[in-house]
Short mmCIF file of C-alpha atoms in Angstrom, two decimals:
data_model
loop_
_atom_site.label_atom_id
_atom_site.label_comp_id
_atom_site.label_asym_id
_atom_site.label_seq_id
_atom_site.Cartn_x
_atom_site.Cartn_y
_atom_site.Cartn_z
CA MET A 1 -1.44 6.08 -11.90
CA ASN A 2 -4.64 8.04 -11.45
CA SER A 3 -7.50 7.31 -13.94
CA MET A 4 -9.98 9.64 -12.36
CA LEU A 5 -11.05 13.10 -13.35
CA GLU A 6 -11.68 15.78 -10.76
CA TYR A 7 -13.56 19.09 -11.09
CA LYS A 8 -15.17 21.31 -8.38
CA GLY A 9 -14.86 18.51 -5.81
CA TYR A 10 -16.51 15.87 -7.99
CA HIS A 11 -14.73 12.81 -9.29
CA ALA A 12 -15.43 10.56 -12.22
CA SER A 13 -14.22 7.14 -13.27
CA ILE A 14 -13.42 6.54 -16.94
CA GLU A 15 -13.83 3.45 -19.07
CA TYR A 16 -13.23 2.84 -22.76
CA ASP A 17 -16.17 1.44 -24.79
CA ALA A 18 -14.46 -0.52 -27.63
CA GLU A 19 -17.84 -1.20 -29.34
CA ASP A 20 -18.65 2.51 -29.74
CA ASN A 21 -14.97 3.59 -29.76
CA ILE A 22 -15.54 6.22 -27.03
CA PHE A 23 -14.50 7.02 -23.54
CA VAL A 24 -17.38 6.94 -21.06
CA GLY A 25 -17.22 8.70 -17.71
CA GLU A 26 -19.42 8.43 -14.61
CA VAL A 27 -19.48 10.78 -11.61
CA PHE A 28 -19.44 8.74 -8.46
CA GLY A 29 -20.24 9.29 -4.86
CA ILE A 30 -23.57 11.09 -5.36
CA ALA A 31 -27.13 9.82 -5.62
CA ASP A 32 -27.85 11.67 -8.91
CA SER A 33 -26.70 9.92 -12.08
CA LEU A 34 -24.19 11.96 -14.03
CA ASN A 35 -22.60 10.47 -17.13
CA PHE A 36 -20.60 11.89 -20.03
CA HIS A 37 -18.50 10.69 -22.97
CA GLY A 38 -15.94 11.79 -25.55
CA THR A 39 -13.89 10.43 -28.43
CA SER A 40 -10.65 12.03 -27.19
CA ILE A 41 -9.12 12.92 -23.81
CA ASP A 42 -9.68 16.63 -24.44
CA GLU A 43 -13.31 16.06 -25.41
CA LEU A 44 -13.83 13.80 -22.42
CA LYS A 45 -12.48 16.44 -20.01
CA ALA A 46 -14.60 19.15 -21.67
CA THR A 47 -17.80 17.11 -21.40
CA PHE A 48 -16.99 16.24 -17.79
CA THR A 49 -16.69 19.90 -16.69
CA GLN A 50 -19.77 20.75 -18.78
CA CYS A 51 -21.63 17.88 -17.05
CA ILE A 52 -20.77 19.19 -13.56
CA ASP A 53 -21.51 22.84 -14.51
CA ASN A 54 -24.89 21.87 -15.97
CA TYR A 55 -25.70 19.80 -12.88
CA LEU A 56 -24.89 22.65 -10.49
CA GLU A 57 -26.83 25.14 -12.61
CA LEU A 58 -29.85 22.83 -12.81
CA CYS A 59 -29.78 22.31 -9.06
CA LYS A 60 -29.66 26.05 -8.48
CA LYS A 61 -32.53 26.58 -10.97
CA ILE A 62 -34.86 24.06 -9.29
CA GLY A 63 -33.82 24.95 -5.73
CA LYS A 64 -32.16 21.61 -4.93
CA SER A 65 -28.92 21.33 -2.95
CA PRO A 66 -26.42 19.52 -5.13
CA ASP A 67 -25.20 16.21 -3.83
CA LYS A 68 -21.81 16.25 -2.27
CA GLU A 69 -19.41 13.45 -2.99
CA PHE A 70 -18.26 12.63 0.54
CA LYS A 71 -20.51 13.48 3.43
CA GLY A 72 -18.36 11.79 6.04
CA SER A 73 -20.94 9.15 6.71
CA PHE A 74 -21.25 5.66 5.25
CA ASN A 75 -22.75 2.29 6.22
CA VAL A 76 -20.43 -0.66 6.60
CA ARG A 77 -21.64 -4.25 6.90
CA ILE A 78 -19.36 -6.51 9.02
CA PRO A 79 -19.82 -9.82 10.73
CA PRO A 80 -21.45 -9.59 14.17
CA ALA A 81 -18.33 -11.05 15.89
CA LEU A 82 -16.13 -8.35 14.37
CA HIS A 83 -18.69 -5.69 15.38
CA LYS A 84 -18.58 -6.97 18.95
CA LYS A 85 -14.72 -6.97 19.01
CA ALA A 86 -14.60 -3.42 17.68
CA ALA A 87 -17.22 -2.15 20.13
CA LEU A 88 -15.47 -3.76 23.12
CA ALA A 89 -12.05 -2.39 22.01
CA ALA A 90 -13.59 1.07 21.69
CA ALA A 91 -15.20 0.80 25.16
CA ASN A 92 -11.86 -0.30 26.68
CA GLN A 93 -10.21 2.77 25.13
CA LYS A 94 -13.09 4.95 26.36
CA ILE A 95 -13.88 6.16 22.82
CA THR A 96 -16.91 5.77 20.57
CA LEU A 97 -17.15 3.07 17.93
CA ASN A 98 -17.02 5.81 15.27
CA GLN A 99 -13.75 7.11 16.74
CA TYR A 100 -12.37 3.56 16.87
CA VAL A 101 -13.24 2.93 13.22
CA THR A 102 -11.82 6.31 12.18
CA GLN A 103 -8.56 5.54 13.89
CA ALA A 104 -8.42 2.08 12.29
CA ILE A 105 -8.91 3.52 8.80
CA GLU A 106 -6.31 6.30 9.43
CA ASN A 107 -3.82 3.69 10.74
CA SER A 108 -4.32 1.55 7.68
CA PHE A 109 -3.23 4.43 5.49
CA ASN A 110 -0.29 5.27 7.73
CA LYS A 111 1.01 1.72 7.74
CA ALA A 112 0.80 1.41 3.99
CA LYS A 113 2.53 4.78 3.46
CA ASN A 114 5.36 4.29 5.99
CA PHE A 115 6.12 0.63 5.59
CA LYS A 116 9.54 -0.09 4.21
CA GLU A 117 10.99 -3.45 3.45
CA THR A 118 14.70 -4.11 3.08
CA ILE A 119 15.93 -7.43 1.71
CA ILE A 120 19.56 -8.24 2.33
CA TYR A 121 20.95 -11.08 0.23
CA ILE A 122 23.71 -13.10 1.87
CA PRO A 123 24.66 -16.31 0.06
CA TYR A 124 24.68 -19.50 2.15
CA ALA A 125 28.25 -20.16 0.99
CA THR A 126 30.85 -18.26 -0.91
CA GLN A 127 33.46 -19.96 -2.94
CA HIS A 128 37.10 -19.30 -2.33
CA MET A 129 39.66 -20.51 -4.89
CA ASN A 130 43.15 -21.19 -3.79
CA TRP A 131 44.90 -20.17 -7.06
CA GLU A 132 48.26 -21.70 -6.14
CA SER A 133 46.95 -25.26 -5.43
CA GLY A 134 43.80 -25.10 -7.61
CA ILE A 135 41.65 -26.36 -4.70
CA ASP A 136 38.13 -24.99 -4.07
CA ASN A 137 37.41 -24.27 -0.44
CA ARG A 138 33.87 -23.63 0.78
CA ILE A 139 33.66 -20.95 3.35
CA GLN A 140 30.30 -20.82 5.14
CA THR A 141 28.79 -17.43 5.76
CA LEU A 142 27.12 -17.04 9.19
CA TYR A 143 24.07 -14.81 9.39
CA ASN A 144 20.92 -14.41 11.38
CA ASP A 145 18.16 -16.21 9.54
CA ASP A 146 15.39 -14.61 11.64
CA SER A 147 13.55 -11.62 10.25
CA ILE A 148 13.90 -8.47 12.27
CA PHE A 149 10.70 -6.45 12.64
CA THR A 150 10.30 -2.83 13.76
CA THR A 151 7.19 -0.76 13.54
CA GLU A 152 8.18 0.78 10.21
CA GLU A 153 10.62 -1.68 8.63
CA LYS A 154 10.89 -5.41 7.96
CA ILE A 155 14.34 -6.74 7.26
CA THR A 156 14.63 -10.17 5.73
CA TYR A 157 17.85 -12.09 5.20
CA VAL A 158 17.76 -14.29 2.18
CA GLY A 159 20.35 -16.89 1.00
CA ASN A 160 20.66 -18.94 -2.15
#
């Protein structure tokens, strides 16, 4: 589910204001404050595009470069010990810390996208009924109770 609006490379998050019975939107990722609202989805979309168009027109009129949502640069605060680990790992790979962090972020998306989990249910025991004698015999099922891991798949055997 995507609850964001997008127009001309700008994105906005939407919330519902129950007190005023309106949708309120805020453009994010830029230093300037751009907000809009509407009582319906269509009105909200229209005021969002109008907000962006007005912003771009005003910037042009006053000779200001409009803020861009993602500049490719951001500050991250991490514990000093983690900073040290990352810097040493980058140095060992003969890459910059920026390259190391970029790879780590890219890998986090790849893992989430490609991860597949398969769960195979095998009961601990199955019941076998001898219909002629009326006797229940328990037959134990043998299986590997260790999980098998690969880079893209985790298989777990589960019993009852």
